[in-house]
PDB file of C-alpha atoms in Angstrom:
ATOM      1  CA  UNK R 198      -0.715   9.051  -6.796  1.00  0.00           C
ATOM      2  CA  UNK R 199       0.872   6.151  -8.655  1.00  0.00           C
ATOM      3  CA  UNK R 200       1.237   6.403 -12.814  1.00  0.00           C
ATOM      4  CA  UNK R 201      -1.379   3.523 -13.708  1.00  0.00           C
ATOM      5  CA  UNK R 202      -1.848   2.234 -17.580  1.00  0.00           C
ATOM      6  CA  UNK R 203      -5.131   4.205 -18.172  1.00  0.00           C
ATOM      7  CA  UNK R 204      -3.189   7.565 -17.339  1.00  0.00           C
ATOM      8  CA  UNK R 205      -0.507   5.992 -19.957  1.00  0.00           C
ATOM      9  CA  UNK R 206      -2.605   5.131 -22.970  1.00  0.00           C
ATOM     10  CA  UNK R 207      -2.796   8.014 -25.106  1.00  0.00           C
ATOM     11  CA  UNK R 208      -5.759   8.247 -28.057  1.00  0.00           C
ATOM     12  CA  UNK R 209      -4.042   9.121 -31.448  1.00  0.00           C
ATOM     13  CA  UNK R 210      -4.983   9.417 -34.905  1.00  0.00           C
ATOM     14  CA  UNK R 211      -4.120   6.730 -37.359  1.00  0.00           C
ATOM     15  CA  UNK R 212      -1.775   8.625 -39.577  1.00  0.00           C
ATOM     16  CA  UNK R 213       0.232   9.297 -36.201  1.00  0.00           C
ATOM     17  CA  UNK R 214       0.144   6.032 -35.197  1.00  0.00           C
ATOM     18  CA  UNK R 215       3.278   4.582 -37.290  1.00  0.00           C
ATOM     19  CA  UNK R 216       5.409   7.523 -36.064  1.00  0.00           C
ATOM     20  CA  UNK R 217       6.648   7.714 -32.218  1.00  0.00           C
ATOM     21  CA  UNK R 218       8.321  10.699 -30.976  1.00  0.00           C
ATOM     22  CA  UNK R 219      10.764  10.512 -28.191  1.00  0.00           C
ATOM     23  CA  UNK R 220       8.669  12.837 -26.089  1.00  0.00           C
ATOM     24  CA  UNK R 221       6.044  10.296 -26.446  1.00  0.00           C
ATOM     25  CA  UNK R 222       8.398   7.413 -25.344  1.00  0.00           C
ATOM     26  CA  UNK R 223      10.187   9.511 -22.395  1.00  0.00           C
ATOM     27  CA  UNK R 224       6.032  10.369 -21.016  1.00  0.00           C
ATOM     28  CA  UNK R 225       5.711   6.349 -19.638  1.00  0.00           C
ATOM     29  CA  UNK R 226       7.272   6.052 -16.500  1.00  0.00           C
ATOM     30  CA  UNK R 227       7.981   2.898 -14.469  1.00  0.00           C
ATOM     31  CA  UNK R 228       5.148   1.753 -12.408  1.00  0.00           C
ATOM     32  CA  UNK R 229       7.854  -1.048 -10.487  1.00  0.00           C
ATOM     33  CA  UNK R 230       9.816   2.045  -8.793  1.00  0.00           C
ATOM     34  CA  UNK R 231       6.982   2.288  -6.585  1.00  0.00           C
ATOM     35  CA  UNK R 232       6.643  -1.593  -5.498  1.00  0.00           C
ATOM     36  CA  UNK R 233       9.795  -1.313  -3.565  1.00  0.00           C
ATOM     37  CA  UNK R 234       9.268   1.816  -1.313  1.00  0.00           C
ATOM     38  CA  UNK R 235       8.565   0.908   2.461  1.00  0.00           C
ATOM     39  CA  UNK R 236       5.141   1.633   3.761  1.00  0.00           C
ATOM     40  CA  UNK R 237       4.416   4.166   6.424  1.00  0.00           C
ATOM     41  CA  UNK R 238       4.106   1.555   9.360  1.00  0.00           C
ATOM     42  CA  UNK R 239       7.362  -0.329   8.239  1.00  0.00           C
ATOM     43  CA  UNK R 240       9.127   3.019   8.603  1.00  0.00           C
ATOM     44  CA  UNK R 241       7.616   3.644  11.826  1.00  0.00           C
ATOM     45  CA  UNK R 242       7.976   0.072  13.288  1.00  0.00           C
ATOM     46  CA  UNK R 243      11.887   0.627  11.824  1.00  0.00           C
ATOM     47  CA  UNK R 244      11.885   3.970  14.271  1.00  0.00           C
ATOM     48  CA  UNK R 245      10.570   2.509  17.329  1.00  0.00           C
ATOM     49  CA  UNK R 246      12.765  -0.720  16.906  1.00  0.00           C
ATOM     50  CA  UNK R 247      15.861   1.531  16.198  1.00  0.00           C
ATOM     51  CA  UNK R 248      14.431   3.829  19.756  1.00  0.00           C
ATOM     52  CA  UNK R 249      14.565   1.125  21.855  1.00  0.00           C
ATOM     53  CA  UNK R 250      13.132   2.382  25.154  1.00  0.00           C
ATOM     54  CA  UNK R 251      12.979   5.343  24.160  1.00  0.00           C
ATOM     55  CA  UNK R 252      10.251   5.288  22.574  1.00  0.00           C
ATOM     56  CA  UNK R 253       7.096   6.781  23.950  1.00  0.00           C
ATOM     57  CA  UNK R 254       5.149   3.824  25.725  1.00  0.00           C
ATOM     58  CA  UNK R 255       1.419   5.930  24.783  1.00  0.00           C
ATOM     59  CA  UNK R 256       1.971   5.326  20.636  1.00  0.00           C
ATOM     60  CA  UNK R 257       1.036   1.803  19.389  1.00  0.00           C
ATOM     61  CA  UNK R 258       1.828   0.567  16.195  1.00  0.00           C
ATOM     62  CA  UNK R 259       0.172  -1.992  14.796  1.00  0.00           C
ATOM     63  CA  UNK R 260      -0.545  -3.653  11.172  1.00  0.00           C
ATOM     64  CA  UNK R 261      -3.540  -3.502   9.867  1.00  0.00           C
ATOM     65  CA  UNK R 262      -5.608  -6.389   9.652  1.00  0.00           C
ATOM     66  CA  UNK R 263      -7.561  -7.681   6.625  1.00  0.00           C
ATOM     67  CA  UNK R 264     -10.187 -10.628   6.093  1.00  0.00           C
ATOM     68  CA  UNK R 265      -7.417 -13.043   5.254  1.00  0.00           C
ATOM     69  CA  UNK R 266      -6.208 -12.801   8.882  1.00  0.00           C
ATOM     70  CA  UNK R 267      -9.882 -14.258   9.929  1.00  0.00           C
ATOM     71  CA  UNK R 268     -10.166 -17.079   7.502  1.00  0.00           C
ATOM     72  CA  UNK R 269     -10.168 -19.964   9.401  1.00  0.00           C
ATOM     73  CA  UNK R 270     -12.298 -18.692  12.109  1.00  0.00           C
ATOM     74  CA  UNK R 271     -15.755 -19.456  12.060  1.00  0.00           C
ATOM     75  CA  UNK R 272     -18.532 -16.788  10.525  1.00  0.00           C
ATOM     76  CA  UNK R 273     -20.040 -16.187  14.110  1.00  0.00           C
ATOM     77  CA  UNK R 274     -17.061 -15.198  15.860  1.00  0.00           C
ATOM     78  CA  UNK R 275     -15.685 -13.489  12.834  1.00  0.00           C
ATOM     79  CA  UNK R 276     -16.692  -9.811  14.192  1.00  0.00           C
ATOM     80  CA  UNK R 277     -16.444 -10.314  17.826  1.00  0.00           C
ATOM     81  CA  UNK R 278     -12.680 -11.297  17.300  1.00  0.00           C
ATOM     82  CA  UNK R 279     -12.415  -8.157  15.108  1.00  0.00           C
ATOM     83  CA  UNK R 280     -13.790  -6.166  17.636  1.00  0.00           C
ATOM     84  CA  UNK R 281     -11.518  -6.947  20.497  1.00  0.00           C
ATOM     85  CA  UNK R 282      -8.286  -6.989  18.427  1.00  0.00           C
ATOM     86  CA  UNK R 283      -9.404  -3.071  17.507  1.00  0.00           C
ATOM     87  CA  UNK R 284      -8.132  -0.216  19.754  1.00  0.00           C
ATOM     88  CA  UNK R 285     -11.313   1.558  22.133  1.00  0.00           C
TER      89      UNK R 285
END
């Protein structure tokens, strides 16, 4: 699970409000350390590109596909076109 601000924000009293601690400082970690990390299917797709033909012909890999991929096709065909780019 990634650190997010709500888990950050602390609720102090006033008086302790003008003082910070180091502990308090050294609690916030950086929530950029996780942009960079690969996703699953990147590492994967890195695997099978780096196995050549070796790699077992019965596992697919695939990205995922969203609603932005389906934009410009019109509302009708919009599900059967999902539908047949889907695995059975």
């Amino acid at each position: 699970m990634h650190p997010t601000l709500v888990r950050a924000v602390r609720i102090v009293e006033r008086k302790a409000a003008g003082t910070i601690s180091p502990k308090q400082i050294q609690t916030l970690e950086r929530q950029d350390v996780h942009l960079n990390k690969p996703s699953l299917i990147d590492i994967l797709l890195q695997k099978k590109k780096d196995a050549g033909e070796d790699w077992p012909s019965n596992i697919r890999i695939e990205k995922p596909l969203y609603a932005r991929h389906f934009g410009r096709v019109r509302p009708e065909l919009k599900l059967r076109l999902k539908t047949l780019t889907q695995e059975k």
